[in-house]
Short mmCIF file of C-alpha atoms and ligand atoms in Angstrom, two decimals:
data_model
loop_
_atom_site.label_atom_id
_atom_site.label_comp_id
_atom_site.label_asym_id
_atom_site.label_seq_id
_atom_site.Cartn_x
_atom_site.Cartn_y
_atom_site.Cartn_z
CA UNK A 1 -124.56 -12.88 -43.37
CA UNK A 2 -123.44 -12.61 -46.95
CA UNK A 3 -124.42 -14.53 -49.72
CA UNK A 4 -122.36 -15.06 -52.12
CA UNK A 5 -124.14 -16.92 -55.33
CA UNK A 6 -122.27 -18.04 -57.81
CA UNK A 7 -122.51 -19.47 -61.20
CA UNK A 8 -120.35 -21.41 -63.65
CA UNK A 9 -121.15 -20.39 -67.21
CA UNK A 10 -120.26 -23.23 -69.05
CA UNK A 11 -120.75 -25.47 -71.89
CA UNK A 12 -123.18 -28.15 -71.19
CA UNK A 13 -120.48 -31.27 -71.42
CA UNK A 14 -121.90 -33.06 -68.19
CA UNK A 15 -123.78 -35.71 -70.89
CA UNK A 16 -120.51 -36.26 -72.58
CA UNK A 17 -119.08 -37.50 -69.27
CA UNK A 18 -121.40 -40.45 -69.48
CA UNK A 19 -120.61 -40.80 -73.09
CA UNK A 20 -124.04 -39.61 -73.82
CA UNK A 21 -124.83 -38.01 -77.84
CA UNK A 22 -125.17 -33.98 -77.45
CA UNK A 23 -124.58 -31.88 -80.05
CA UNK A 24 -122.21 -28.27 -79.51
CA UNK A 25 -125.20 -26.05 -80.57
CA UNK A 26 -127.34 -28.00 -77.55
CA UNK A 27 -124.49 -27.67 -74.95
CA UNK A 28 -124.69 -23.64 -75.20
CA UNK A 29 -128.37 -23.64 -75.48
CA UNK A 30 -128.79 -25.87 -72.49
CA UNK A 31 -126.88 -23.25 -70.26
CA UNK A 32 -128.13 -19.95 -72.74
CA UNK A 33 -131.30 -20.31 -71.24
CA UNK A 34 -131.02 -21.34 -68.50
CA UNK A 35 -128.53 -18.01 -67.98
CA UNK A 36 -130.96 -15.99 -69.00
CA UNK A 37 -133.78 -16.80 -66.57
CA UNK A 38 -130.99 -17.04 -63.84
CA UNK A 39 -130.36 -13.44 -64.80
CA UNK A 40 -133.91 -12.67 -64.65
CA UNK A 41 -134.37 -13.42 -61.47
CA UNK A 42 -131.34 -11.37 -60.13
CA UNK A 43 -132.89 -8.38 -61.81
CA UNK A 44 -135.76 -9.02 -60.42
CA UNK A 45 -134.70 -8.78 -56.51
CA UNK A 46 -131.55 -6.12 -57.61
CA UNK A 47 -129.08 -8.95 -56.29
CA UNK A 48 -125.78 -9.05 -57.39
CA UNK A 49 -123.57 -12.60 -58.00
CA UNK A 50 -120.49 -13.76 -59.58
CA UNK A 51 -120.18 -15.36 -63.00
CA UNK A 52 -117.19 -17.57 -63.69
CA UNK A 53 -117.39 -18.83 -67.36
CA UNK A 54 -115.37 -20.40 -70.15
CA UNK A 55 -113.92 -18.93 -72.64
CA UNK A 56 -115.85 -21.15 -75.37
CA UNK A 57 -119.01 -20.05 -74.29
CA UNK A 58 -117.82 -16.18 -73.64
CA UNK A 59 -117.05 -16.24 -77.12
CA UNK A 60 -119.97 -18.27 -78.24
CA UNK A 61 -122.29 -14.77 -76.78
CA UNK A 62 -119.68 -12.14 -76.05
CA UNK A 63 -122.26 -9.14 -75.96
CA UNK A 64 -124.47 -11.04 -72.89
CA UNK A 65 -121.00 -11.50 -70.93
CA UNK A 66 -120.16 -8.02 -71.83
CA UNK A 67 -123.64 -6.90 -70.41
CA UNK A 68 -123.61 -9.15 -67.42
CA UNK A 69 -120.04 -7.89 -66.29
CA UNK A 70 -122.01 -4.33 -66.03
CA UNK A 71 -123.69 -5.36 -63.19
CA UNK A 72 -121.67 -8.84 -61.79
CA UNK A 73 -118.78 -10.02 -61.33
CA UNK A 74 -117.14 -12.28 -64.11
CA UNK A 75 -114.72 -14.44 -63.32
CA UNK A 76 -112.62 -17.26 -65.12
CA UNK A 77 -113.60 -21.27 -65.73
CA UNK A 78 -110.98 -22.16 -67.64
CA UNK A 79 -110.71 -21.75 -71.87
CA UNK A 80 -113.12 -25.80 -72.20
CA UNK A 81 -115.31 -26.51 -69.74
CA UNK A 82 -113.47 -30.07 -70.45
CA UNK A 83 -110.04 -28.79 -70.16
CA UNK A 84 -107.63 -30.44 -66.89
CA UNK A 85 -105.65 -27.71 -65.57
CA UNK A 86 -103.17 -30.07 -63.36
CA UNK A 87 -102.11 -31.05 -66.99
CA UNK A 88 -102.66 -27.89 -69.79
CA UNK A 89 -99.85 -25.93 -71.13
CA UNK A 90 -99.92 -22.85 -68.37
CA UNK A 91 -100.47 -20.68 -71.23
CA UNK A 92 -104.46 -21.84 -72.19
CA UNK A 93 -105.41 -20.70 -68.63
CA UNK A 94 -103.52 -17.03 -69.60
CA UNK A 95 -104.94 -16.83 -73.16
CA UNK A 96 -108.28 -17.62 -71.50
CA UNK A 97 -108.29 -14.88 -68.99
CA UNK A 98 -107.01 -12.36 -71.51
CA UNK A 99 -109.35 -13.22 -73.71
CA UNK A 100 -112.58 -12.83 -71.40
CA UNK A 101 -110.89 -9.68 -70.23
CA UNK A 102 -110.81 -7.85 -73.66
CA UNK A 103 -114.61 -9.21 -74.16
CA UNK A 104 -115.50 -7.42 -71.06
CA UNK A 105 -112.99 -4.74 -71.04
CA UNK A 106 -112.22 -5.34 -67.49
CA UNK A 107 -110.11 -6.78 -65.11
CA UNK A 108 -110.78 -10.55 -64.40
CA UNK A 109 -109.70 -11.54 -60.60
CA UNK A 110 -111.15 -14.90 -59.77
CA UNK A 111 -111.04 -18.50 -61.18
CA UNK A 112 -113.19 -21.33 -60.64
CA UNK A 113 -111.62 -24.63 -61.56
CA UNK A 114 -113.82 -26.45 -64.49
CA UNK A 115 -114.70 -30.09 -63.27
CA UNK A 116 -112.70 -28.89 -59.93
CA UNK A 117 -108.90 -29.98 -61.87
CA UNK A 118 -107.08 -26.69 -61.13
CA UNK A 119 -103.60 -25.95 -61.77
CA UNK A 120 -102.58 -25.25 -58.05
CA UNK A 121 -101.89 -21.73 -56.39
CA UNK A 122 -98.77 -21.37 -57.42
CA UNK A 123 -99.61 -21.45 -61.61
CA UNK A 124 -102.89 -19.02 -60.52
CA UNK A 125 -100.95 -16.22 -59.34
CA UNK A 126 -98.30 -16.58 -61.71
CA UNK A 127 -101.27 -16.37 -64.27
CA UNK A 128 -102.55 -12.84 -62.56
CA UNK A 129 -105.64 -13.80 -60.60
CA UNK A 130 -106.51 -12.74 -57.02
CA UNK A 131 -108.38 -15.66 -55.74
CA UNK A 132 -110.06 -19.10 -56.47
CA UNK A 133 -113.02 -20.72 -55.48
CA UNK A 134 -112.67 -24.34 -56.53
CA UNK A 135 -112.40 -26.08 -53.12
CA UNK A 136 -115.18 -27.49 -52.08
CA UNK A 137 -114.73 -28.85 -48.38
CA UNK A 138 -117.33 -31.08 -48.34
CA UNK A 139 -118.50 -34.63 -47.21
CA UNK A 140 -119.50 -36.29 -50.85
CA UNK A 141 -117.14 -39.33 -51.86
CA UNK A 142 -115.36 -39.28 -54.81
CA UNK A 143 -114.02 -36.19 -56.82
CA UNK A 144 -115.11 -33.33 -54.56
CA UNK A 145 -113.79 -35.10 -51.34
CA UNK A 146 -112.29 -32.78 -49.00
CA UNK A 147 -113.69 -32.99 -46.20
CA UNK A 148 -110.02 -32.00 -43.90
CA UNK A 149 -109.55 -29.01 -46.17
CA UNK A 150 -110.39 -25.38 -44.53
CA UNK A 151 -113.91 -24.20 -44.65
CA UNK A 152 -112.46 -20.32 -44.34
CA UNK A 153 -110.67 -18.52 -46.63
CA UNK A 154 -106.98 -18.92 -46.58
CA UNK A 155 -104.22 -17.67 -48.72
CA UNK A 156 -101.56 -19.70 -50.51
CA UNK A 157 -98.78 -18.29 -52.56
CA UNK A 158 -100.62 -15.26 -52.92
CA UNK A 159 -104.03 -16.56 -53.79
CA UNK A 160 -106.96 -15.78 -51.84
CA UNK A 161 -108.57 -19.51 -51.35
CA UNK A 162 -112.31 -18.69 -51.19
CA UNK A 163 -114.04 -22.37 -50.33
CA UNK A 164 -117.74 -22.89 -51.54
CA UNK A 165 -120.12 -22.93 -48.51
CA UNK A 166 -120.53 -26.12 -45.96
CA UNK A 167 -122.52 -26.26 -42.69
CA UNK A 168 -120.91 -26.47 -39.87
CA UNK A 169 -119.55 -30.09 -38.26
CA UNK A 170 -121.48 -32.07 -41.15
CA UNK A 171 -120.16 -30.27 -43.88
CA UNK A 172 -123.49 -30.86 -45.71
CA UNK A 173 -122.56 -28.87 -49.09
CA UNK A 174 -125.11 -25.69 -50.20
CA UNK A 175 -124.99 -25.55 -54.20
CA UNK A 176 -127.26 -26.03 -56.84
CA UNK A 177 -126.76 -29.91 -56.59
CA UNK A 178 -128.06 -30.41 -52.73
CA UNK A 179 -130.48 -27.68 -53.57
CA UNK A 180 -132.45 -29.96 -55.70
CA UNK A 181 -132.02 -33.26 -54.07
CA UNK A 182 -131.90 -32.70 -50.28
CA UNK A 183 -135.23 -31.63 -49.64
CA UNK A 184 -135.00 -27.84 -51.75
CA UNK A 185 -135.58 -24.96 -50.01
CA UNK A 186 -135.78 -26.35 -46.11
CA UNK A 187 -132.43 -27.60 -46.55
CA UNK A 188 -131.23 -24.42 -47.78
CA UNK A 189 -132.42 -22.52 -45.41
CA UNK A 190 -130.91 -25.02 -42.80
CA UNK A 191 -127.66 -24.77 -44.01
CA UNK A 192 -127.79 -21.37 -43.99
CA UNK A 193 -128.88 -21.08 -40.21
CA UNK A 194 -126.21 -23.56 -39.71
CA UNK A 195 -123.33 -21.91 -40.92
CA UNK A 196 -121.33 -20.27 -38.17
CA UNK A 197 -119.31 -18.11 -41.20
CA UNK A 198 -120.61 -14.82 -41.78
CA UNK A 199 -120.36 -15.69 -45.45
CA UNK A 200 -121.39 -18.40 -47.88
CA UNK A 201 -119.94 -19.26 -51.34
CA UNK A 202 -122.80 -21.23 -53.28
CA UNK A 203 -122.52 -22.40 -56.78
CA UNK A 204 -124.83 -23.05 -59.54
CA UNK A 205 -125.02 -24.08 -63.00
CA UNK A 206 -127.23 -22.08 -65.77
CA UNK A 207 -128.21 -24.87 -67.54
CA UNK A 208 -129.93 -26.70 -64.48
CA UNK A 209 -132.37 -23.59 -64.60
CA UNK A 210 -133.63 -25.64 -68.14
CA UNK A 211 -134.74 -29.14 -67.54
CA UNK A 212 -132.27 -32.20 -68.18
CA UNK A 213 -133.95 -34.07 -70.82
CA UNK A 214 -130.67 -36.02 -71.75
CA UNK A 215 -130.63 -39.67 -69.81
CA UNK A 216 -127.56 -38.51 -67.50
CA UNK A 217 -128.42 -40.04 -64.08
CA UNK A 218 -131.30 -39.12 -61.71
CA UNK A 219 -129.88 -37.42 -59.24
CA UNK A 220 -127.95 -34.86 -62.17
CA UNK A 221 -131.38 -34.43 -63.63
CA UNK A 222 -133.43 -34.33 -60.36
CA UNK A 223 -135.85 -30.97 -60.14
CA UNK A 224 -133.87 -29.32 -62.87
CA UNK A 225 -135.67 -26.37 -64.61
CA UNK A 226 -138.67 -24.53 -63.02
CA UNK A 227 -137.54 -26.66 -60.03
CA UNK A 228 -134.77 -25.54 -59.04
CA UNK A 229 -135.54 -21.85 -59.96
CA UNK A 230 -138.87 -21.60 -57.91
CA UNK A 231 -136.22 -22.63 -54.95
CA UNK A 232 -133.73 -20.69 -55.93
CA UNK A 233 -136.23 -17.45 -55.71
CA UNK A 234 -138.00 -19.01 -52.67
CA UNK A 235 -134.32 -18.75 -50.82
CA UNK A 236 -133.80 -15.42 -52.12
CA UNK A 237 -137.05 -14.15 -50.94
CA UNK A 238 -136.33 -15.63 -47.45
CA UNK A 239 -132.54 -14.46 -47.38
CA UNK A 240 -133.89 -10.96 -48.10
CA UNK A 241 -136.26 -11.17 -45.49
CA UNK A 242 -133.43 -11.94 -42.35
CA UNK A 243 -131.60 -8.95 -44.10
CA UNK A 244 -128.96 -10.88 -45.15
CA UNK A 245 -126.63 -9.65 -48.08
CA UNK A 246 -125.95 -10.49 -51.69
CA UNK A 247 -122.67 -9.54 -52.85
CA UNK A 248 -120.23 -11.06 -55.76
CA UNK A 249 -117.31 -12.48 -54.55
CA UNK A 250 -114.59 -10.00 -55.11
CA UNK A 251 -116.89 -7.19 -53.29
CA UNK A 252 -116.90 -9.25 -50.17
CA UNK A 253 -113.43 -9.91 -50.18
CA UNK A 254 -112.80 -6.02 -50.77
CA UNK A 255 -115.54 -4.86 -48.14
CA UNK A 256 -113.62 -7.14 -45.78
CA UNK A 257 -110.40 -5.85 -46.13
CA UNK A 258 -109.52 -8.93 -47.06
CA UNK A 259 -107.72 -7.50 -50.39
CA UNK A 260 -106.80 -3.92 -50.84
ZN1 ZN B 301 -118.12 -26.10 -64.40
#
């Protein structure tokens, strides 16, 4: 089994969606620190992961990208983490990637839709990257409803189509989300056992590694901070143990042969 963690680097804008007050310097904060204790802990077990962040906040602290891309994988979300790629000018995704690419002085091959509003396949290999990870084909209502959409990878006009991890028949989602409010680490381990893939996509956010102290809703806020991280290394600790692998997300497709 590989495990595949992922996490979108972002500007903390979530509050704004429910027209909440939070100033720009406490959006980057929010997800500063909560990137550097998620980094922390990969150190601390040697695990590797992918990053996918925005340009805004790669140029907020472009010498901690710069670092990180020494030992992940970085990958793109978009220029603003409030930016709606089925209606941008093409060109903000391209300046985006270029611009993370010259930060880190290497070659950026995966994209993460912000919000999940990506520009389709067609615009993502036009724009030079290898693969997305956006789809998540999962059983929630609402905006991330897709439940009839593959669980494997797929390719579309030339993009790799890497969907974040489900269980099995259910489709009960595994991401930083259903780790904190279905029941923490025995779900997680569940859904791991349950997966029939020998891979798993799972996606965080850095700044629910700092707690939520803006009145979004419960379940956004729920077992944010040393929560969530005590489950996050509690998982880790147990993947390790069934000798299962951590890999970012462009290694696994390479070790696969799934790209040259
Ligand atoms: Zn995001």
């Amino acid at each position: 089994m590989n495990i595949l963690l992922s996490f979108d680097v972002e500007e903390f804008d979530l509050p704004r969606e429910f027209n909440l007050k939070i100033s720009e310097e406490e959006m980057y904060l929010q997800s500063y620190q909560g990137l550097i204790r998620v980094l922390d802990l990969l150190d601390k077990y040697k695990i590797k992961a992918t990053f996918f962040v925005t340009l805004n906040f790669a140029r907020k602290h472009p010498d901690l990208i710069r670092e990180i891309s020494e030992k992940h994988e970085i990958g793109c979300h978009g220029y603003s983490h409030s930016d709606d790629y089925r209606f941008e000018e093409p060109k903000r995704l391209t300046d985006a990637k270029k611009e993370v690419e010259k930060i880190i002085k290497k070659k950026i091959y995966g994209f993460r839709a912000p919000r999940g509003y990506g520009p389709g396949f067609k615009q993502l290999s036009k724009a030079g990257f290898v693969y997305d990870s956006s789809l998540h084909p999962v059983f929630i209502p609402g905006r991330y409803f897709h439940f009839f959409e593959s669980r494997r990878i797929f390719k579309e006009d030339d993009i790799i189509e890497m969907p974040w991890g489900t269980s099995w028949f259910f489709r009960l989602p595994l991401f930083g989300f259903s780790f904190r409010n279905f029941g923490g680490l025995i779900y997680a381990k569940a859904m791991t056992r349950m997966n029939d893939l020998d891979y798993i996509v799972e996606g965080f956010h850095p700044w629910e590694f700092v707690k939520v102290t803006q009145k979004v809703p419960f379940y956004i806020k729920k077992n944010t901070g040393d929560r969530i991280l005590k489950i996050l290394e509690k998982y880790i600790q147990w993947c390790l143990s069934k000798g299962y692998d951590f890999k970012s997300c462009y290694s696994y497709l390479k070790d696969e042969n799934i790209i040259a």
